[in-house]
Amino acid sequence: GEQVEQRPPHLSVREGDSAFITCTYTDPNSYYFFWYKQEPGASLQLLMKVFSSTEINEGQGFTVLLNKKDKRLSLNLTAAHPGDSAAYFCAVRGSALGRLHFGAGTQLIVIP
Amino acid sequence: EAAVTQSPRSKVAVTGGKVTLSCHQTNNHDYMYWYRQDTGHGLRLIHYSYVADSTEKGDIPDGYKASRPSQENFSLILELASLSQTAVYFCASSDYRVNQDTQYFGPGTRLLVL
């Protein structure tokens, strides 16, 4: 079955710096990919989803890159601020209908 | 925006007791899921369902039952709660026909088993 590995498990950056999180997956037939943000004590909020073969999506203060050739999904928070402090999870929709496979998460701390 | 609610939001249970966690969605989604999250870790799938009156085992189903009496409702049942089942439980729903199968999560239920 699908295996998703997320790195790093913990990340501390200073305010204004970039924070880079990467997930690798194993199922070459995967085609929907998601990033979720979880603030302390809260639920998971969808940050972004991508599904093209190689895609860069830009959101408010972050960029998501999907490289299907390398089976790699990345999240780059540009100019991080303290409000970005949270846990971030990648999720991959593999071959099985309706099933998402989650990475173990990255605990991000942005130091003012 | 998709809406998934859970009840109770927190619960204290005794070892060996029965616990029922409820989830309700108003999204008209076919799929519903139960996950558990342990402190500092990711989500693990317990049970899921793609149609009323049918449930499927996820990755960690032992010690849990699920019930889907209607499209909107999905329950997670711990018949004999154990200390190891202390965790936060999240319900989610999705529809593979729209939104690229995006899962929308409820607020979570904090379960403490003593």
XYZ file of N, CA and C in Angstrom:
678
model
N 0.809 -1.202 0.000
C 0.000 0.000 0.000
C 0.846 1.257 0.000
N 0.185 2.363 -0.139
C 0.860 3.661 -0.187
C 1.602 3.939 1.109
N 2.829 4.436 0.985
C 3.621 4.866 2.129
C 3.983 6.333 1.907
N 3.755 7.139 2.911
C 4.063 8.562 2.812
C 5.041 8.919 3.918
N 6.161 9.474 3.526
C 7.177 9.884 4.497
C 7.304 11.400 4.475
N 7.220 12.012 5.620
C 7.264 13.477 5.724
C 8.474 13.891 6.545
N 9.174 14.896 6.066
C 10.366 15.417 6.735
C 10.389 16.940 6.678
N 10.904 17.653 7.689
C 11.360 17.083 8.954
C 10.206 16.945 9.934
N 10.338 16.196 11.000
C 9.258 16.101 11.989
C 9.118 17.371 12.823
N 10.186 18.101 13.005
C 10.167 19.350 13.756
C 10.991 20.379 12.994
N 10.518 21.631 13.043
C 11.206 22.687 12.311
C 11.007 24.007 13.047
N 12.114 24.684 13.326
C 12.057 26.016 13.928
C 12.738 26.997 12.990
N 12.051 28.088 12.707
C 12.619 29.120 11.851
C 12.349 30.474 12.491
N 13.140 31.460 12.095
C 12.912 32.815 12.581
C 11.890 33.507 11.676
N 11.184 34.432 12.258
C 10.196 35.207 11.508
C 10.858 35.830 10.284
N 10.218 35.668 9.134
C 10.752 36.203 7.894
C 11.542 35.187 7.081
N 11.959 34.098 7.707
C 12.681 33.052 6.987
C 11.699 32.110 6.302
N 12.239 31.253 5.453
C 11.418 30.247 4.780
C 11.410 28.953 5.575
N 10.319 28.228 5.441
C 10.196 26.902 6.069
C 9.830 25.912 4.971
N 10.603 24.844 4.872
C 10.449 23.900 3.755
C 10.144 22.513 4.294
N 9.059 21.940 3.841
C 8.613 20.616 4.285
C 8.414 19.739 3.048
N 8.842 18.497 3.155
C 8.776 17.596 2.000
C 8.131 16.272 2.359
N 7.369 15.752 1.437
C 6.801 14.408 1.562
C 7.163 13.600 0.322
N 7.502 12.358 0.549
C 7.687 11.430 -0.557
C 6.661 10.311 -0.422
N 6.224 9.801 -1.549
C 5.219 8.749 -1.532
C 5.658 7.626 -2.456
N 4.957 6.497 -2.406
C 5.432 5.323 -3.126
C 4.551 4.906 -4.302
N 3.256 5.189 -4.238
C 2.338 4.709 -5.275
C 2.403 5.626 -6.498
N 2.926 5.139 -7.614
C 3.035 5.990 -8.805
C 1.683 6.362 -9.396
N 0.620 5.691 -8.967
C -0.721 5.989 -9.477
C -1.440 7.040 -8.656
N -0.797 7.564 -7.635
C -1.407 8.628 -6.831
C -1.585 9.872 -7.680
N -2.700 10.572 -7.466
C -2.891 11.766 -8.298
C -3.580 12.931 -7.617
N -3.987 12.769 -6.388
C -4.473 13.923 -5.637
C -3.592 14.093 -4.402
N -3.210 15.341 -4.149
C -2.256 15.607 -3.075
C -2.718 16.826 -2.289
N -2.557 16.758 -0.981
C -3.114 17.779 -0.118
C -2.112 18.193 0.957
N -2.240 19.444 1.362
C -1.563 19.926 2.565
C -2.620 20.436 3.528
N -2.508 19.971 4.784
C -3.398 20.418 5.829
C -2.572 21.116 6.909
N -3.211 22.093 7.547
C -2.614 22.809 8.673
C -3.445 22.534 9.911
N -2.775 22.241 11.016
C -3.470 22.012 12.284
C -2.873 22.899 13.346
N -3.614 23.894 13.787
C -3.169 24.754 14.879
C -3.386 24.016 16.206
N -2.657 24.403 17.245
C -2.749 23.670 18.518
C -4.177 23.541 19.022
N -4.566 22.327 19.333
C -5.891 22.079 19.878
C -7.034 22.177 18.882
N -6.705 22.326 17.608
C -7.742 22.539 16.598
C -7.795 21.375 15.610
N -8.727 21.494 14.687
C -8.882 20.462 13.664
C -7.959 20.733 12.480
N -8.061 19.911 11.465
C -7.234 20.079 10.279
C -7.947 20.960 9.264
N -7.202 21.954 8.788
C -7.744 22.849 7.769
C -7.014 22.596 6.459
N -7.769 22.523 5.394
C -7.137 22.335 4.093
C -6.373 23.597 3.707
N -5.097 23.402 3.396
C -4.258 24.525 2.987
C -4.259 24.638 1.465
N -3.996 23.520 0.808
C -3.976 23.514 -0.643
C -4.048 22.090 -1.163
N -4.544 21.941 -2.374
C -4.546 20.648 -3.037
C -3.959 20.819 -4.449
N -3.268 19.804 -4.905
C -2.697 19.830 -6.245
C -2.948 18.477 -6.892
N -3.013 18.457 -8.219
C -3.255 17.197 -8.873
C -2.737 17.122 -10.299
N -1.950 18.065 -10.736
C -1.340 17.938 -12.056
C -0.004 17.223 -11.928
N 0.570 16.876 -13.047
C 1.780 16.062 -13.029
C 2.944 16.787 -12.373
N 3.151 17.991 -12.769
C 4.146 18.804 -12.082
C 3.525 20.173 -11.922
N 3.405 20.582 -10.718
C 2.610 21.788 -10.516
C 3.188 22.620 -9.388
N 3.151 23.889 -9.607
C 3.484 24.811 -8.534
C 2.235 25.633 -8.254
N 1.778 25.564 -7.034
C 0.629 26.360 -6.640
C 1.058 27.365 -5.591
N 0.623 28.561 -5.764
C 0.979 29.586 -4.786
C -0.260 30.023 -4.031
N -0.103 30.080 -2.733
C -1.191 30.575 -1.906
C -0.737 31.819 -1.181
N -1.406 32.114 -0.113
C -1.048 33.297 0.665
C 0.142 32.977 1.539
N 1.324 33.331 1.045
C 2.537 33.137 1.832
C 3.153 31.759 1.724
N 2.690 30.939 0.776
C 3.303 29.628 0.639
C 3.229 29.147 -0.807
N 4.105 28.171 -1.106
C 4.161 27.570 -2.434
C 4.174 26.069 -2.277
N 3.415 25.393 -3.114
C 3.384 23.934 -3.113
C 3.923 23.444 -4.444
N 4.833 22.497 -4.378
C 5.414 21.914 -5.584
C 5.161 20.416 -5.604
N 4.666 19.930 -6.711
C 4.471 18.502 -6.901
C 5.370 18.037 -8.029
N 6.172 17.033 -7.765
C 7.011 16.416 -8.777
C 6.655 14.930 -8.832
N 5.824 14.563 -9.782
C 5.353 13.179 -9.840
C 6.454 12.228 -10.309
N 7.398 12.738 -11.060
C 8.500 11.881 -11.513
C 9.292 11.377 -10.309
N 9.545 12.293 -9.364
C 10.294 11.922 -8.162
C 9.380 11.473 -7.031
N 8.055 11.536 -7.229
C 7.073 11.195 -6.198
C 7.356 12.029 -4.946
N 7.377 13.321 -5.142
C 7.725 14.251 -4.062
C 6.764 15.431 -4.063
N 6.307 15.758 -2.870
C 5.407 16.885 -2.657
C 6.045 17.796 -1.626
N 6.090 19.090 -1.932
C 6.772 20.018 -1.027
C 5.889 21.202 -0.702
N 6.113 21.733 0.484
C 5.442 22.952 0.943
C 6.520 23.915 1.391
N 6.491 25.108 0.834
C 7.457 26.122 1.208
C 6.701 27.344 1.733
N 6.859 27.619 3.004
C 6.276 28.837 3.574
C 7.303 29.951 3.450
N 7.007 30.909 2.642
C 7.931 32.018 2.415
C 7.650 33.125 3.430
N 8.720 33.678 3.980
C 8.580 34.764 4.956
C 7.628 34.367 6.075
N 7.975 33.303 6.770
C 7.105 32.779 7.821
C 6.879 33.799 8.928
N 5.689 33.760 9.511
C 5.377 34.633 10.652
C 4.823 33.767 11.779
N 4.775 34.305 12.995
C 4.362 33.485 14.149
C 3.018 32.799 13.970
N 2.123 33.386 13.220
C 0.823 32.765 12.969
C 0.913 31.489 12.147
N 2.050 31.237 11.546
C 2.248 29.996 10.793
C 2.636 28.833 11.697
N 2.905 29.124 12.955
C 3.266 28.062 13.896
C 2.096 27.089 14.026
N 2.351 25.849 13.669
C 1.289 24.835 13.632
C 1.915 23.522 13.211
N 1.080 22.488 13.156
C 1.498 21.219 12.559
C 0.992 21.178 11.123
N 1.828 20.684 10.247
C 1.470 20.586 8.838
C 1.532 19.127 8.416
N 0.505 18.719 7.705
C 0.411 17.339 7.261
C 0.213 17.286 5.753
N 0.965 16.430 5.113
C 0.673 16.135 3.713
C -0.247 14.916 3.671
N -0.994 14.800 2.604
C -1.877 13.654 2.414
C -1.906 13.307 0.932
N -1.915 12.024 0.662
C -1.856 11.544 -0.718
C -3.023 10.611 -0.970
N -3.722 10.858 -2.033
C -4.808 9.959 -2.444
C -4.191 8.962 -3.414
N -4.063 7.722 -2.958
C -3.471 6.678 -3.771
C -4.480 6.077 -4.718
N -4.269 4.822 -5.052
C -5.126 4.143 -6.023
C -6.507 3.841 -5.464
N -6.587 3.607 -4.159
C -7.846 3.196 -3.551
C -8.785 4.384 -3.443
N -9.994 4.183 -3.934
C -10.977 5.249 -3.927
C -11.247 5.731 -2.511
N -11.218 7.032 -2.327
C -11.594 7.620 -1.061
C -10.547 7.557 0.032
N -9.453 6.847 -0.165
C -8.476 6.711 0.905
C -7.391 7.763 0.769
N -7.112 8.441 1.885
C -5.979 9.350 1.957
C -4.931 8.738 2.870
N -3.685 8.925 2.491
C -2.577 8.456 3.314
C -1.826 9.688 3.802
N -1.718 9.816 5.121
C -1.151 11.012 5.714
C 0.314 10.812 6.071
N 1.072 11.883 5.921
C 2.394 11.906 6.510
C 2.280 12.067 8.014
N 3.379 11.863 8.710
C 3.370 11.910 10.179
C 3.307 13.331 10.720
N 3.512 14.308 9.863
C 3.367 15.692 10.284
C 4.684 16.385 10.572
N 4.671 17.707 10.468
C 5.819 18.552 10.802
C 5.338 19.621 11.769
N 5.954 19.666 12.937
C 5.637 20.694 13.930
C 6.513 21.913 13.630
N 5.897 22.982 13.172
C 6.633 24.198 12.810
C 6.489 25.248 13.904
N 7.606 25.786 14.315
C 7.620 26.915 15.256
C 8.299 28.080 14.564
N 7.623 29.215 14.540
C 8.192 30.428 13.974
C 8.514 31.361 15.134
N 9.777 31.659 15.282
C 10.259 32.455 16.411
C 10.223 33.935 16.040
N 9.547 34.754 16.852
C 9.462 36.199 16.520
C 10.834 36.865 16.560
N -18.832 25.989 2.255
C -17.831 25.266 3.033
C -18.481 24.029 3.656
N -17.734 22.908 3.593
C -18.237 21.656 4.122
C -18.414 21.746 5.629
N -19.405 21.013 6.143
C -19.687 21.073 7.573
C -19.736 19.671 8.164
N -18.846 19.421 9.093
C -18.789 18.164 9.828
C -18.778 18.491 11.307
N -19.714 17.923 12.049
C -19.763 18.154 13.488
C -19.582 16.838 14.225
N -19.051 16.953 15.436
C -18.796 15.778 16.257
C -19.335 16.000 17.664
N -19.787 14.926 18.286
C -20.184 15.000 19.680
C -19.861 13.679 20.383
N -19.457 13.748 21.647
C -19.158 14.974 22.368
C -17.829 15.563 21.918
N -17.505 16.740 22.361
C -16.217 17.340 22.024
C -15.113 16.821 22.936
N -15.498 16.392 24.102
C -14.537 15.748 24.994
C -15.282 14.770 25.882
N -14.556 13.752 26.314
C -15.191 12.738 27.149
C -14.153 12.054 28.018
N -14.557 11.784 29.240
C -13.760 10.965 30.143
C -14.507 9.654 30.331
N -13.839 8.556 30.101
C -14.452 7.239 30.200
C -13.637 6.359 31.141
N -14.275 5.342 31.668
C -13.571 4.406 32.544
C -13.180 3.174 31.743
N -12.086 2.593 32.135
C -11.617 1.379 31.477
C -12.693 0.305 31.536
N -12.949 -0.316 30.385
C -13.963 -1.359 30.321
C -15.346 -0.851 29.994
N -15.518 0.446 30.010
C -16.822 1.017 29.698
C -17.042 1.144 28.200
N -18.268 1.444 27.838
C -18.613 1.618 26.435
C -18.640 3.102 26.100
N -18.052 3.431 24.950
C -17.997 4.820 24.504
C -18.516 4.888 23.071
N -19.370 5.868 22.830
C -19.858 6.099 21.469
C -19.552 7.539 21.076
N -18.848 7.674 19.969
C -18.552 8.991 19.415
C -19.396 9.166 18.159
N -19.979 10.349 18.020
C -20.902 10.584 16.909
C -20.372 11.647 15.967
N -20.730 11.471 14.712
C -20.316 12.414 13.675
C -21.494 12.665 12.745
N -21.670 13.923 12.378
C -22.772 14.306 11.504
C -22.246 15.252 10.433
N -22.613 14.979 9.166
C -22.188 15.870 8.099
C -23.396 16.306 7.273
N -23.316 17.531 6.818
C -24.406 18.108 6.029
C -23.958 18.386 4.602
N -22.905 17.683 4.157
C -22.312 17.937 2.855
C -22.871 17.055 1.752
N -23.706 16.110 2.122
C -24.202 15.139 1.148
C -23.056 14.303 0.553
N -22.024 14.069 1.371
C -20.879 13.277 0.940
C -21.147 11.794 1.142
N -20.600 11.004 0.223
C -20.754 9.561 0.343
C -19.828 8.966 1.387
N -18.590 9.447 1.407
C -17.580 8.851 2.262
C -17.515 9.550 3.611
N -17.363 8.724 4.656
C -17.082 9.260 5.991
C -15.993 8.406 6.630
N -15.231 9.043 7.519
C -14.027 8.414 8.065
C -13.918 8.695 9.557
N -13.279 7.760 10.257
C -12.850 7.995 11.624
C -11.342 7.793 11.711
N -10.673 8.811 12.268
C -9.238 8.764 12.500
C -8.968 8.965 13.979
N -7.827 8.472 14.415
C -7.338 8.859 15.733
C -5.980 9.542 15.577
N -5.773 10.493 16.474
C -4.501 11.207 16.498
C -3.949 11.146 17.903
N -2.761 10.634 18.036
C -2.084 10.609 19.316
C -1.160 11.812 19.387
N -0.937 12.260 20.589
C -0.195 13.507 20.815
C 1.080 13.543 19.998
N 1.213 14.598 19.185
C 2.429 14.792 18.412
C 2.564 13.887 17.207
N 1.482 13.223 16.831
C 1.562 12.301 15.701
C 0.511 12.619 14.647
N 0.625 11.904 13.544
C -0.318 12.087 12.454
C -1.613 11.340 12.684
N -2.391 11.217 11.616
C -3.701 10.587 11.701
C -3.635 9.143 11.218
N -4.337 8.299 11.937
C -4.421 6.901 11.539
C -5.890 6.545 11.339
N -6.170 5.880 10.241
C -7.538 5.568 9.858
C -8.050 4.339 10.599
N -9.202 4.481 11.252
C -9.774 3.391 12.037
C -10.825 2.638 11.216
N -11.847 3.362 10.791
C -12.911 2.808 9.957
C -13.354 3.885 8.970
N -13.944 3.441 7.884
C -14.552 4.369 6.959
C -15.777 3.725 6.333
N -16.536 4.545 5.633
C -17.780 4.060 5.031
C -18.041 4.842 3.750
N -18.522 4.172 2.737
C -18.841 4.854 1.496
C -20.331 4.813 1.165
N -21.099 4.153 2.033
C -22.543 4.121 1.820
C -23.207 3.767 3.146
N -24.413 4.225 3.320
C -25.135 3.928 4.556
C -25.293 2.420 4.740
N -25.255 2.004 6.002
C -25.414 0.618 6.418
C -24.237 -0.262 6.029
N -23.111 0.346 5.713
C -21.910 -0.413 5.371
C -20.681 0.308 5.909
N -19.759 -0.453 6.510
C -18.517 0.140 6.995
C -17.345 -0.729 6.561
N -16.176 -0.110 6.508
C -14.958 -0.803 6.108
C -13.884 -0.601 7.160
N -13.033 -1.569 7.307
C -11.920 -1.443 8.238
C -10.825 -0.587 7.623
N -10.261 0.255 8.479
C -9.116 1.030 8.064
C -7.830 0.335 8.455
N -6.866 1.119 8.885
C -5.550 0.569 9.204
C -5.431 0.063 10.639
N -6.239 0.595 11.551
C -6.158 0.198 12.962
C -7.547 -0.045 13.524
N -8.293 -1.043 13.048
C -9.678 -1.222 13.481
C -9.868 -1.974 14.803
N -8.803 -2.613 15.293
C -8.974 -3.468 16.479
C -9.413 -2.642 17.677
N -10.476 -3.132 18.347
C -10.992 -2.442 19.524
C -12.055 -1.404 19.208
N -12.356 -1.243 17.940
C -13.343 -0.253 17.509
C -14.388 -0.888 16.594
N -15.614 -0.399 16.728
C -16.658 -0.715 15.763
C -17.161 0.590 15.172
N -17.780 0.500 14.011
C -18.358 1.683 13.386
C -19.763 1.374 12.927
N -20.560 2.445 12.836
C -21.940 2.297 12.395
C -22.301 3.490 11.514
N -22.931 3.202 10.366
C -23.363 4.262 9.447
C -24.850 4.064 9.180
N -25.687 4.574 10.065
C -27.128 4.352 9.919
C -27.773 5.167 8.806
N -27.100 6.241 8.409
C -27.622 7.110 7.348
C -26.438 7.772 6.663
N -26.697 8.433 5.545
C -25.602 9.099 4.849
C -24.966 10.175 5.719
N -25.755 10.816 6.563
C -25.275 11.952 7.329
C -24.544 11.570 8.607
N -24.777 10.377 9.127
C -24.288 10.026 10.454
C -23.352 8.820 10.443
N -22.314 8.947 11.234
C -21.299 7.894 11.318
C -20.800 7.857 12.754
N -20.920 6.715 13.406
C -20.530 6.596 14.807
C -19.332 5.672 14.967
N -18.572 5.946 15.980
C -17.446 5.093 16.360
C -17.730 4.566 17.751
N -17.644 3.248 17.917
C -18.020 2.613 19.177
C -16.825 1.869 19.760
N -16.550 2.194 21.024
C -15.544 1.469 21.775
C -16.308 0.623 22.785
N -16.429 -0.667 22.530
C -17.245 -1.521 23.390
C -16.623 -1.671 24.789
N -15.315 -1.819 24.812
C -14.589 -1.975 26.083
C -13.394 -1.036 26.030
N -13.620 0.176 26.502
C -12.571 1.187 26.387
C -11.317 0.778 27.171
N -10.177 1.082 26.585
C -8.906 0.778 27.249
C -8.047 2.043 27.315
N -7.080 2.009 28.222
C -6.201 3.164 28.412
C -5.538 3.586 27.108
N -5.193 2.597 26.284
C -4.482 2.883 25.036
C -5.349 3.603 24.006
N -6.633 3.718 24.282
C -7.525 4.396 23.348
C -7.701 5.885 23.683
N -6.974 6.336 24.670
C -6.911 7.774 24.941
C -6.254 8.469 23.756
N -6.978 9.395 23.146
C -6.497 10.049 21.929
C -7.511 11.120 21.538
N -7.196 11.836 20.472
C -8.168 12.730 19.849
C -8.703 12.024 18.612
N -10.005 12.026 18.455
C -10.645 11.335 17.339
C -11.260 12.362 16.393
N -10.931 12.196 15.126
C -11.451 13.089 14.101
C -12.329 12.319 13.131
N -13.432 12.940 12.797
C -14.303 12.445 11.744
C -14.090 13.313 10.508
N -14.257 12.731 9.349
C -14.122 13.492 8.109
C -15.110 12.953 7.088
N -15.391 13.769 6.081
C -16.231 13.317 4.985
C -15.638 13.772 3.666
N -15.998 13.068 2.600
C -15.506 13.446 1.272
C -16.438 12.888 0.213
N -16.285 13.419 -0.981
C -17.025 12.918 -2.136
C -16.048 12.847 -3.308
N -15.735 11.650 -3.759
C -14.720 11.490 -4.793
C -15.161 12.101 -6.120
N -16.453 12.382 -6.262
C -16.930 12.926 -7.534
C -16.689 14.420 -7.638
N -16.451 15.088 -6.516
C -16.228 16.527 -6.537
C -15.035 16.849 -5.641
N -14.461 17.992 -5.858
C -13.403 18.515 -4.992
C -12.205 17.595 -4.873
N -11.968 16.776 -5.891
C -10.794 15.892 -5.909
C -10.701 15.052 -4.643
N -11.853 14.620 -4.145
C -11.847 13.732 -2.986
C -11.302 14.411 -1.736
N -11.392 15.705 -1.665
C -10.910 16.426 -0.486
C -11.682 15.982 0.741
N -10.958 15.715 1.809
C -11.605 15.350 3.064
C -11.750 16.586 3.944
N -12.943 16.733 4.498
C -13.242 17.842 5.403
C -13.421 17.265 6.800
N -12.738 17.897 7.730
C -12.650 17.339 9.069
C -13.577 18.029 10.056
N -14.055 17.239 11.013
C -14.765 17.796 12.145
C -13.798 18.366 13.166
N -14.325 18.949 14.245
C -13.492 19.629 15.239
C -12.716 18.691 16.143
N -13.071 17.406 16.149
C -12.358 16.448 16.987
C -13.056 16.188 18.313
N -12.809 14.999 18.862
C -13.280 14.619 20.195
C -12.082 14.145 21.003
N -11.874 14.803 22.131
C -10.782 14.385 23.034
C -11.307 13.334 23.983
N -10.759 12.143 23.901
C -11.186 11.042 24.754
C -10.080 10.697 25.732
N -10.437 10.698 26.989
C -9.513 10.288 28.048
C -10.104 9.060 28.723
N -9.364 7.965 28.690
C -9.806 6.729 29.334
C -8.987 6.533 30.608
N -9.694 6.434 31.715
C -9.009 6.300 33.016
C -9.161 4.883 33.587
